[in-house]
Amino acid sequence: MSYAIRIHEIGGPEVLRLEQVEVGEPGPGEARVRHTYVAVNFIDVYFRTGRYPMPLPNGLGSDAVGVVEAVGPGVTDIRPGDRVGYLLGPQGAYSDVRVMPADVLIPIPDGVRDSTAATLMMKGMTAQYLFRQVRPLEAGETILYHAAAGGVGLIACQLARALGVTMIGTVSTDEKAEVARANGCAHVIVTSREDIAKRVREITDGKGVPVVYDSVGKDTLMASLDSLQPRGVLVSNGTSSGPVVIDTTLLAMKGSIWLTRPAMIHYATPRSHMLDMAREVFDWVLAGKIASEPSQTFALADAAEAHRALESRRTVGATVLQP
């Protein structure tokens, strides 16, 4: 018998239930994957609370790594025994084994541990598409990145350093500031006691930055706008503090600002593009440019506690579940 976390109603962490589930054989175009690690992402909270609607009852979780146990008819590029990860496909990663569409599976190369890959599926690929596609960065630029000590943030710190980019990162505590610096963040702003936009202007000699990556949302919107140069880009890649609601005339008033709200699905498809993205991320790991391991590990049955830790901002770096 297999187990999975299921939700039957939207709400707090208490709606996450560990249940026995039947997992059958893969059908055409499918593969059965036994998980070794399951990633916990803030987007999971959005689904659990109903910010991102989905039919109920349902599973939860979008990315994991594991080993292929069986493949269905028509699957030719994935074989039993392959180590794989995924970040797209239906909700339901919070499980020990599941049947998946094979075309979303990403082979994990030798030299990259499962524990490392578990932090790179959604988080590493997010850093890749933010810095390399949404608003491609160039060496010598200075950027502002919110939540620099988070799961994506620590990878972003290292990637910015590898790209020759000066990263100004925001964090909530001095302890998180030390972690961000250790991972390559050039300047760290502690939001509990520092004015974000004022510090950005001081660091940049009054110029501001050409791009802000803001996964916090409502609480940091004005600081992000006030930190940008004229015709700068605000990349709104998350809303952990609440949705962003903006009158577009404000974008003109703040300097003809460009605003984008990217979604992974539009950057990681078709499959060939997703594999190219993953290959670049894994190459960074194998070249020693980024190193990533889970900072917090919870048992699958303790998914609710993992959510409580994530929402309370007690976590640093990546959080995973272990079936």
mmCIF file of C-alpha atoms in Angstrom:
data_model
loop_
_atom_site.group_PDB
_atom_site.id
_atom_site.type_symbol
_atom_site.label_atom_id
_atom_site.label_comp_id
_atom_site.label_asym_id
_atom_site.label_seq_id
_atom_site.Cartn_x
_atom_site.Cartn_y
_atom_site.Cartn_z
ATOM 1 C CA MET A 1 0.000 0.000 0.000
ATOM 2 C CA SER A 2 1.183 3.502 -0.807
ATOM 3 C CA TYR A 3 0.622 6.802 0.982
ATOM 4 C CA ALA A 4 -0.075 10.347 -0.151
ATOM 5 C CA ILE A 5 -1.020 13.663 1.376
ATOM 6 C CA ARG A 6 -4.534 14.633 0.265
ATOM 7 C CA ILE A 7 -6.674 17.716 0.870
ATOM 8 C CA HIS A 8 -10.474 17.626 0.906
ATOM 9 C CA GLU A 9 -11.029 21.308 1.661
ATOM 10 C CA ILE A 10 -9.053 24.530 1.553
ATOM 11 C CA GLY A 11 -7.669 25.908 4.785
ATOM 12 C CA GLY A 12 -4.682 25.835 7.121
ATOM 13 C CA PRO A 13 -1.995 23.171 7.418
ATOM 14 C CA GLU A 14 -4.430 20.967 9.331
ATOM 15 C CA VAL A 15 -6.273 20.112 6.075
ATOM 16 C CA LEU A 16 -3.268 18.057 4.925
ATOM 17 C CA ARG A 17 -4.140 14.388 5.509
ATOM 18 C CA LEU A 18 -1.935 11.328 5.073
ATOM 19 C CA GLU A 19 -4.033 8.661 3.338
ATOM 20 C CA GLN A 20 -3.539 5.222 1.851
ATOM 21 C CA VAL A 21 -3.844 5.266 -1.934
ATOM 22 C CA GLU A 22 -3.851 2.681 -4.697
ATOM 23 C CA VAL A 23 -1.153 3.175 -7.324
ATOM 24 C CA GLY A 24 -1.570 1.058 -10.403
ATOM 25 C CA GLU A 25 0.466 0.333 -13.484
ATOM 26 C CA PRO A 26 1.411 3.179 -15.829
ATOM 27 C CA GLY A 27 -0.704 3.566 -18.950
ATOM 28 C CA PRO A 28 0.344 4.800 -22.399
ATOM 29 C CA GLY A 29 2.802 7.679 -22.117
ATOM 30 C CA GLU A 30 3.113 7.292 -18.341
ATOM 31 C CA ALA A 31 5.724 6.191 -15.800
ATOM 32 C CA ARG A 32 5.539 5.099 -12.172
ATOM 33 C CA VAL A 33 8.060 6.915 -9.967
ATOM 34 C CA ARG A 34 9.028 6.041 -6.389
ATOM 35 C CA HIS A 35 10.058 9.247 -4.649
ATOM 36 C CA THR A 36 13.212 9.723 -2.625
ATOM 37 C CA TYR A 37 12.600 13.425 -1.863
ATOM 38 C CA VAL A 38 9.609 15.703 -2.343
ATOM 39 C CA ALA A 39 10.090 19.477 -2.468
ATOM 40 C CA VAL A 40 7.955 21.881 -0.452
ATOM 41 C CA ASN A 41 7.355 25.222 -2.185
ATOM 42 C CA PHE A 42 5.367 28.304 -1.270
ATOM 43 C CA ILE A 43 3.135 27.691 -4.276
ATOM 44 C CA ASP A 44 1.880 24.628 -2.375
ATOM 45 C CA VAL A 45 0.482 27.016 0.240
ATOM 46 C CA TYR A 46 -1.354 28.913 -2.502
ATOM 47 C CA PHE A 47 -3.070 25.691 -3.613
ATOM 48 C CA ARG A 48 -3.823 24.615 -0.033
ATOM 49 C CA THR A 49 -5.437 27.941 0.854
ATOM 50 C CA GLY A 50 -7.358 28.300 -2.388
ATOM 51 C CA ARG A 51 -5.427 31.254 -3.787
ATOM 52 C CA TYR A 52 -4.767 29.004 -6.762
ATOM 53 C CA PRO A 53 -8.022 27.048 -7.199
ATOM 54 C CA MET A 54 -8.007 23.336 -7.983
ATOM 55 C CA PRO A 55 -10.688 20.627 -7.853
ATOM 56 C CA LEU A 56 -11.071 18.869 -4.498
ATOM 57 C CA PRO A 57 -10.298 16.366 -3.130
ATOM 58 C CA ASN A 58 -6.802 16.407 -4.588
ATOM 59 C CA GLY A 59 -3.153 15.733 -3.956
ATOM 60 C CA LEU A 60 -0.608 18.474 -3.341
ATOM 61 C CA GLY A 61 2.911 19.211 -4.466
ATOM 62 C CA SER A 62 4.433 19.944 -7.832
ATOM 63 C CA ASP A 63 7.988 18.607 -7.799
ATOM 64 C CA ALA A 64 9.978 15.656 -6.537
ATOM 65 C CA VAL A 65 12.813 13.285 -7.424
ATOM 66 C CA GLY A 66 12.955 9.520 -7.409
ATOM 67 C CA VAL A 67 13.488 6.327 -9.384
ATOM 68 C CA VAL A 68 11.385 5.050 -12.277
ATOM 69 C CA GLU A 69 9.804 1.703 -11.386
ATOM 70 C CA ALA A 70 7.869 1.037 -14.602
ATOM 71 C CA VAL A 71 6.903 2.728 -17.856
ATOM 72 C CA GLY A 72 3.818 2.392 -20.006
ATOM 73 C CA PRO A 73 3.430 1.763 -23.741
ATOM 74 C CA GLY A 74 5.004 4.369 -25.988
ATOM 75 C CA VAL A 75 7.587 5.634 -23.478
ATOM 76 C CA THR A 76 11.008 5.375 -25.078
ATOM 77 C CA ASP A 77 13.332 7.953 -23.485
ATOM 78 C CA ILE A 78 12.697 6.995 -19.828
ATOM 79 C CA ARG A 79 13.490 3.494 -18.494
ATOM 80 C CA PRO A 80 12.972 1.606 -15.226
ATOM 81 C CA GLY A 81 15.868 2.359 -12.898
ATOM 82 C CA ASP A 82 16.403 5.897 -14.201
ATOM 83 C CA ARG A 83 16.805 8.641 -11.618
ATOM 84 C CA VAL A 84 14.437 11.450 -12.520
ATOM 85 C CA GLY A 85 12.870 14.618 -11.227
ATOM 86 C CA TYR A 86 9.953 16.767 -12.302
ATOM 87 C CA LEU A 87 8.368 20.154 -11.676
ATOM 88 C CA LEU A 88 5.390 20.145 -14.041
ATOM 89 C CA GLY A 89 2.402 17.867 -14.283
ATOM 90 C CA PRO A 90 -0.609 17.305 -12.011
ATOM 91 C CA GLN A 91 -0.608 18.056 -8.287
ATOM 92 C CA GLY A 92 0.269 15.079 -6.100
ATOM 93 C CA ALA A 93 4.018 15.049 -5.443
ATOM 94 C CA TYR A 94 3.409 14.687 -1.684
ATOM 95 C CA SER A 95 3.431 10.873 -1.940
ATOM 96 C CA ASP A 96 5.812 7.937 -1.789
ATOM 97 C CA VAL A 97 5.005 6.642 -5.277
ATOM 98 C CA ARG A 98 2.815 7.867 -8.122
ATOM 99 C CA VAL A 99 2.076 7.456 -11.809
ATOM 100 C CA MET A 100 3.181 10.461 -13.858
ATOM 101 C CA PRO A 101 3.072 11.662 -17.466
ATOM 102 C CA ALA A 102 6.498 10.566 -18.711
ATOM 103 C CA ASP A 103 7.010 13.705 -20.785
ATOM 104 C CA VAL A 104 7.484 15.855 -17.659
ATOM 105 C CA LEU A 105 10.279 13.678 -16.227
ATOM 106 C CA ILE A 106 13.828 15.056 -16.244
ATOM 107 C CA PRO A 107 16.799 12.640 -16.108
ATOM 108 C CA ILE A 108 19.222 13.400 -13.257
ATOM 109 C CA PRO A 109 22.860 13.087 -14.341
ATOM 110 C CA ASP A 110 25.523 11.133 -12.510
ATOM 111 C CA GLY A 111 27.342 13.385 -10.058
ATOM 112 C CA VAL A 112 24.150 15.119 -8.868
ATOM 113 C CA ARG A 113 22.686 13.603 -5.690
ATOM 114 C CA ASP A 114 18.951 13.094 -5.285
ATOM 115 C CA SER A 115 18.997 15.469 -2.303
ATOM 116 C CA THR A 116 20.603 18.169 -4.447
ATOM 117 C CA ALA A 117 18.242 17.567 -7.359
ATOM 118 C CA ALA A 118 15.269 17.883 -5.001
ATOM 119 C CA THR A 119 16.225 21.517 -4.356
ATOM 120 C CA LEU A 120 16.752 22.245 -8.050
ATOM 121 C CA MET A 121 13.593 21.040 -9.781
ATOM 122 C CA MET A 122 11.369 24.022 -9.035
ATOM 123 C CA LYS A 123 13.822 26.269 -7.199
ATOM 124 C CA GLY A 124 16.874 25.899 -9.448
ATOM 125 C CA MET A 125 14.778 26.049 -12.596
ATOM 126 C CA THR A 126 13.063 29.159 -11.234
ATOM 127 C CA ALA A 127 16.416 30.879 -10.745
ATOM 128 C CA GLN A 128 17.337 29.847 -14.285
ATOM 129 C CA TYR A 129 14.290 31.283 -15.956
ATOM 130 C CA LEU A 130 14.267 34.458 -13.836
ATOM 131 C CA PHE A 131 17.907 35.323 -14.478
ATOM 132 C CA ARG A 132 18.376 33.831 -17.940
ATOM 133 C CA GLN A 133 15.000 34.286 -19.628
ATOM 134 C CA VAL A 134 12.485 36.588 -17.941
ATOM 135 C CA ARG A 135 14.989 39.423 -17.654
ATOM 136 C CA PRO A 136 18.400 38.138 -18.800
ATOM 137 C CA LEU A 137 21.189 39.480 -16.607
ATOM 138 C CA GLU A 138 24.574 40.727 -17.731
ATOM 139 C CA ALA A 139 27.856 40.837 -15.852
ATOM 140 C CA GLY A 140 28.358 44.135 -14.073
ATOM 141 C CA GLU A 141 24.678 44.780 -13.357
ATOM 142 C CA THR A 142 23.284 45.351 -9.874
ATOM 143 C CA ILE A 143 19.902 43.831 -8.973
ATOM 144 C CA LEU A 144 17.502 43.696 -6.045
ATOM 145 C CA TYR A 145 16.224 40.263 -5.025
ATOM 146 C CA HIS A 146 13.669 39.793 -2.258
ATOM 147 C CA ALA A 147 13.746 36.773 0.102
ATOM 148 C CA ALA A 148 17.426 36.120 -0.566
ATOM 149 C CA ALA A 149 17.671 33.402 2.102
ATOM 150 C CA GLY A 150 14.759 31.355 0.763
ATOM 151 C CA GLY A 151 14.932 28.181 -1.282
ATOM 152 C CA VAL A 152 15.153 29.988 -4.618
ATOM 153 C CA GLY A 153 16.994 32.894 -3.042
ATOM 154 C CA LEU A 154 20.095 30.985 -1.947
ATOM 155 C CA ILE A 155 20.456 29.528 -5.437
ATOM 156 C CA ALA A 156 19.915 33.013 -6.890
ATOM 157 C CA CYS A 157 22.708 34.375 -4.654
ATOM 158 C CA GLN A 158 25.153 31.830 -6.036
ATOM 159 C CA LEU A 159 24.004 32.234 -9.622
ATOM 160 C CA ALA A 160 24.294 36.020 -9.474
ATOM 161 C CA ARG A 161 27.879 35.663 -8.248
ATOM 162 C CA ALA A 162 28.664 33.177 -11.027
ATOM 163 C CA LEU A 163 27.210 35.553 -13.638
ATOM 164 C CA GLY A 164 29.226 38.516 -12.349
ATOM 165 C CA VAL A 165 26.107 40.285 -11.085
ATOM 166 C CA THR A 166 26.032 42.329 -7.868
ATOM 167 C CA MET A 167 23.012 41.165 -5.896
ATOM 168 C CA ILE A 168 21.300 43.218 -3.229
ATOM 169 C CA GLY A 169 19.150 40.812 -1.234
ATOM 170 C CA THR A 170 16.466 41.340 1.383
ATOM 171 C CA VAL A 171 16.000 39.085 4.416
ATOM 172 C CA SER A 172 13.965 39.270 7.612
ATOM 173 C CA THR A 173 16.659 38.557 10.224
ATOM 174 C CA ASP A 174 20.375 39.010 10.839
ATOM 175 C CA GLU A 175 20.795 35.229 10.925
ATOM 176 C CA LYS A 176 19.356 34.937 7.429
ATOM 177 C CA ALA A 177 21.586 37.833 6.331
ATOM 178 C CA GLU A 178 24.665 35.811 7.244
ATOM 179 C CA VAL A 179 23.414 32.841 5.232
ATOM 180 C CA ALA A 180 22.710 35.011 2.187
ATOM 181 C CA ARG A 181 26.184 36.581 2.350
ATOM 182 C CA ALA A 182 27.797 33.168 2.655
ATOM 183 C CA ASN A 183 26.060 32.160 -0.572
ATOM 184 C CA GLY A 184 27.282 35.134 -2.570
ATOM 185 C CA CYS A 185 24.826 37.975 -1.901
ATOM 186 C CA ALA A 186 26.941 41.145 -2.139
ATOM 187 C CA HIS A 187 24.700 43.420 -0.055
ATOM 188 C CA VAL A 188 22.006 42.320 2.395
ATOM 189 C CA ILE A 189 19.126 44.464 3.683
ATOM 190 C CA VAL A 190 17.454 43.320 6.908
ATOM 191 C CA THR A 191 13.867 44.427 6.394
ATOM 192 C CA SER A 192 12.953 44.389 10.090
ATOM 193 C CA ARG A 193 15.195 47.400 10.724
ATOM 194 C CA GLU A 194 16.230 48.907 7.371
ATOM 195 C CA ASP A 195 14.403 50.915 4.701
ATOM 196 C CA ILE A 196 14.724 48.875 1.501
ATOM 197 C CA ALA A 197 14.535 51.625 -1.117
ATOM 198 C CA LYS A 198 16.745 53.985 0.891
ATOM 199 C CA ARG A 199 19.460 51.340 1.233
ATOM 200 C CA VAL A 200 19.249 50.437 -2.459
ATOM 201 C CA ARG A 201 19.757 54.090 -3.392
ATOM 202 C CA GLU A 202 22.727 54.326 -1.012
ATOM 203 C CA ILE A 203 24.335 51.193 -2.432
ATOM 204 C CA THR A 204 23.831 52.321 -6.045
ATOM 205 C CA ASP A 205 24.874 55.967 -5.508
ATOM 206 C CA GLY A 206 21.317 57.116 -6.057
ATOM 207 C CA LYS A 207 20.811 55.350 -9.396
ATOM 208 C CA GLY A 208 18.580 52.501 -8.322
ATOM 209 C CA VAL A 209 18.606 49.102 -9.994
ATOM 210 C CA PRO A 210 17.479 48.058 -13.491
ATOM 211 C CA VAL A 211 15.517 45.049 -12.239
ATOM 212 C CA VAL A 212 13.839 43.848 -9.051
ATOM 213 C CA TYR A 213 12.808 40.224 -8.497
ATOM 214 C CA ASP A 214 9.963 40.307 -5.970
ATOM 215 C CA SER A 215 8.468 37.075 -4.630
ATOM 216 C CA VAL A 216 6.998 38.752 -1.541
ATOM 217 C CA GLY A 217 4.311 40.816 -3.239
ATOM 218 C CA LYS A 218 1.984 43.177 -1.374
ATOM 219 C CA ASP A 219 4.355 44.119 1.476
ATOM 220 C CA THR A 220 7.310 44.993 -0.774
ATOM 221 C CA LEU A 221 5.573 46.451 -3.850
ATOM 222 C CA MET A 222 6.234 50.120 -3.113
ATOM 223 C CA ALA A 223 9.812 49.472 -1.975
ATOM 224 C CA SER A 224 10.435 47.563 -5.195
ATOM 225 C CA LEU A 225 9.062 50.385 -7.352
ATOM 226 C CA ASP A 226 11.036 52.995 -5.403
ATOM 227 C CA SER A 227 14.258 50.988 -5.910
ATOM 228 C CA LEU A 228 14.026 50.893 -9.716
ATOM 229 C CA GLN A 229 15.688 53.075 -12.304
ATOM 230 C CA PRO A 230 13.461 54.766 -14.906
ATOM 231 C CA ARG A 231 12.263 52.131 -17.399
ATOM 232 C CA GLY A 232 13.354 49.412 -14.987
ATOM 233 C CA VAL A 233 11.725 45.993 -14.761
ATOM 234 C CA LEU A 234 9.703 44.692 -11.826
ATOM 235 C CA VAL A 235 9.541 40.897 -11.986
ATOM 236 C CA SER A 236 6.681 39.890 -9.693
ATOM 237 C CA ASN A 237 7.470 36.202 -9.247
ATOM 238 C CA GLY A 238 5.495 35.498 -6.081
ATOM 239 C CA THR A 239 3.028 36.894 -3.561
ATOM 240 C CA SER A 240 3.915 35.333 -0.199
ATOM 241 C CA SER A 241 2.643 38.420 1.676
ATOM 242 C CA GLY A 242 -0.479 38.822 -0.441
ATOM 243 C CA PRO A 243 -1.501 39.600 -4.037
ATOM 244 C CA VAL A 244 -0.141 42.605 -5.907
ATOM 245 C CA VAL A 245 -2.862 45.076 -6.881
ATOM 246 C CA ILE A 246 -1.580 48.058 -8.836
ATOM 247 C CA ASP A 247 -2.955 51.019 -10.739
ATOM 248 C CA THR A 248 -0.911 51.067 -13.926
ATOM 249 C CA THR A 249 -0.605 54.851 -13.772
ATOM 250 C CA LEU A 250 1.708 54.255 -10.806
ATOM 251 C CA LEU A 251 4.111 52.482 -13.150
ATOM 252 C CA ALA A 252 4.335 55.680 -15.200
ATOM 253 C CA MET A 253 4.743 57.870 -12.137
ATOM 254 C CA LYS A 254 7.609 55.701 -10.841
ATOM 255 C CA GLY A 255 9.553 55.949 -14.105
ATOM 256 C CA SER A 256 7.729 54.093 -16.906
ATOM 257 C CA ILE A 257 8.312 50.799 -15.138
ATOM 258 C CA TRP A 258 7.856 47.475 -16.910
ATOM 259 C CA LEU A 259 5.946 44.851 -14.901
ATOM 260 C CA THR A 260 5.797 41.121 -15.577
ATOM 261 C CA ARG A 261 4.247 38.211 -13.666
ATOM 262 C CA PRO A 262 5.977 35.126 -15.109
ATOM 263 C CA ALA A 263 4.838 31.513 -14.732
ATOM 264 C CA MET A 264 7.121 28.492 -15.086
ATOM 265 C CA ILE A 265 4.801 26.704 -17.524
ATOM 266 C CA HIS A 266 5.373 29.389 -20.150
ATOM 267 C CA TYR A 267 9.158 29.113 -19.926
ATOM 268 C CA ALA A 268 9.651 25.364 -19.374
ATOM 269 C CA THR A 269 7.556 24.125 -22.288
ATOM 270 C CA PRO A 270 7.854 22.472 -24.737
ATOM 271 C CA ARG A 271 9.751 19.486 -23.277
ATOM 272 C CA SER A 272 12.906 20.239 -25.256
ATOM 273 C CA HIS A 273 13.069 23.663 -23.636
ATOM 274 C CA MET A 274 12.565 22.204 -20.153
ATOM 275 C CA LEU A 275 15.404 19.731 -20.703
ATOM 276 C CA ASP A 276 17.708 22.524 -21.909
ATOM 277 C CA MET A 277 16.925 24.528 -18.775
ATOM 278 C CA ALA A 278 17.591 21.526 -16.536
ATOM 279 C CA ARG A 279 20.820 20.733 -18.356
ATOM 280 C CA GLU A 280 22.117 24.249 -17.675
ATOM 281 C CA VAL A 281 21.172 24.042 -13.990
ATOM 282 C CA PHE A 282 22.865 20.663 -13.583
ATOM 283 C CA ASP A 283 25.939 21.957 -15.431
ATOM 284 C CA TRP A 284 26.230 24.760 -12.876
ATOM 285 C CA VAL A 285 26.200 22.168 -10.105
ATOM 286 C CA LEU A 286 28.742 19.897 -11.785
ATOM 287 C CA ALA A 287 31.010 22.902 -12.464
ATOM 288 C CA GLY A 288 30.867 23.925 -8.794
ATOM 289 C CA LYS A 289 29.116 27.233 -9.503
ATOM 290 C CA ILE A 290 26.154 26.428 -7.280
ATOM 291 C CA ALA A 291 25.779 24.002 -4.387
ATOM 292 C CA SER A 292 22.405 23.197 -2.911
ATOM 293 C CA GLU A 293 21.118 20.795 -0.271
ATOM 294 C CA PRO A 294 17.894 20.763 1.774
ATOM 295 C CA SER A 295 18.065 22.897 4.910
ATOM 296 C CA GLN A 296 14.955 21.332 6.498
ATOM 297 C CA THR A 297 13.731 17.747 6.098
ATOM 298 C CA PHE A 298 10.349 16.486 7.325
ATOM 299 C CA ALA A 299 8.739 13.075 7.080
ATOM 300 C CA LEU A 300 5.932 12.836 4.534
ATOM 301 C CA ALA A 301 3.466 12.382 7.405
ATOM 302 C CA ASP A 302 4.644 15.719 8.850
ATOM 303 C CA ALA A 303 3.755 17.798 5.779
ATOM 304 C CA ALA A 304 1.504 20.041 7.884
ATOM 305 C CA GLU A 305 4.412 20.936 10.158
ATOM 306 C CA ALA A 306 6.550 21.695 7.105
ATOM 307 C CA HIS A 307 3.870 24.144 5.940
ATOM 308 C CA ARG A 308 3.717 25.786 9.359
ATOM 309 C CA ALA A 309 7.473 26.281 9.347
ATOM 310 C CA LEU A 310 7.420 27.695 5.815
ATOM 311 C CA GLU A 311 4.593 30.142 6.486
ATOM 312 C CA SER A 312 6.110 31.349 9.743
ATOM 313 C CA ARG A 313 9.342 32.200 7.902
ATOM 314 C CA ARG A 314 11.301 29.931 10.244
ATOM 315 C CA THR A 315 12.911 28.170 7.295
ATOM 316 C CA VAL A 316 16.150 28.990 5.487
ATOM 317 C CA GLY A 317 16.856 27.572 2.057
ATOM 318 C CA ALA A 318 15.034 24.534 0.728
ATOM 319 C CA THR A 319 12.547 22.344 2.585
ATOM 320 C CA VAL A 320 11.823 18.743 1.564
ATOM 321 C CA LEU A 321 9.691 15.793 2.613
ATOM 322 C CA GLN A 322 11.131 12.282 2.802
ATOM 323 C CA PRO A 323 8.671 9.436 2.154
#
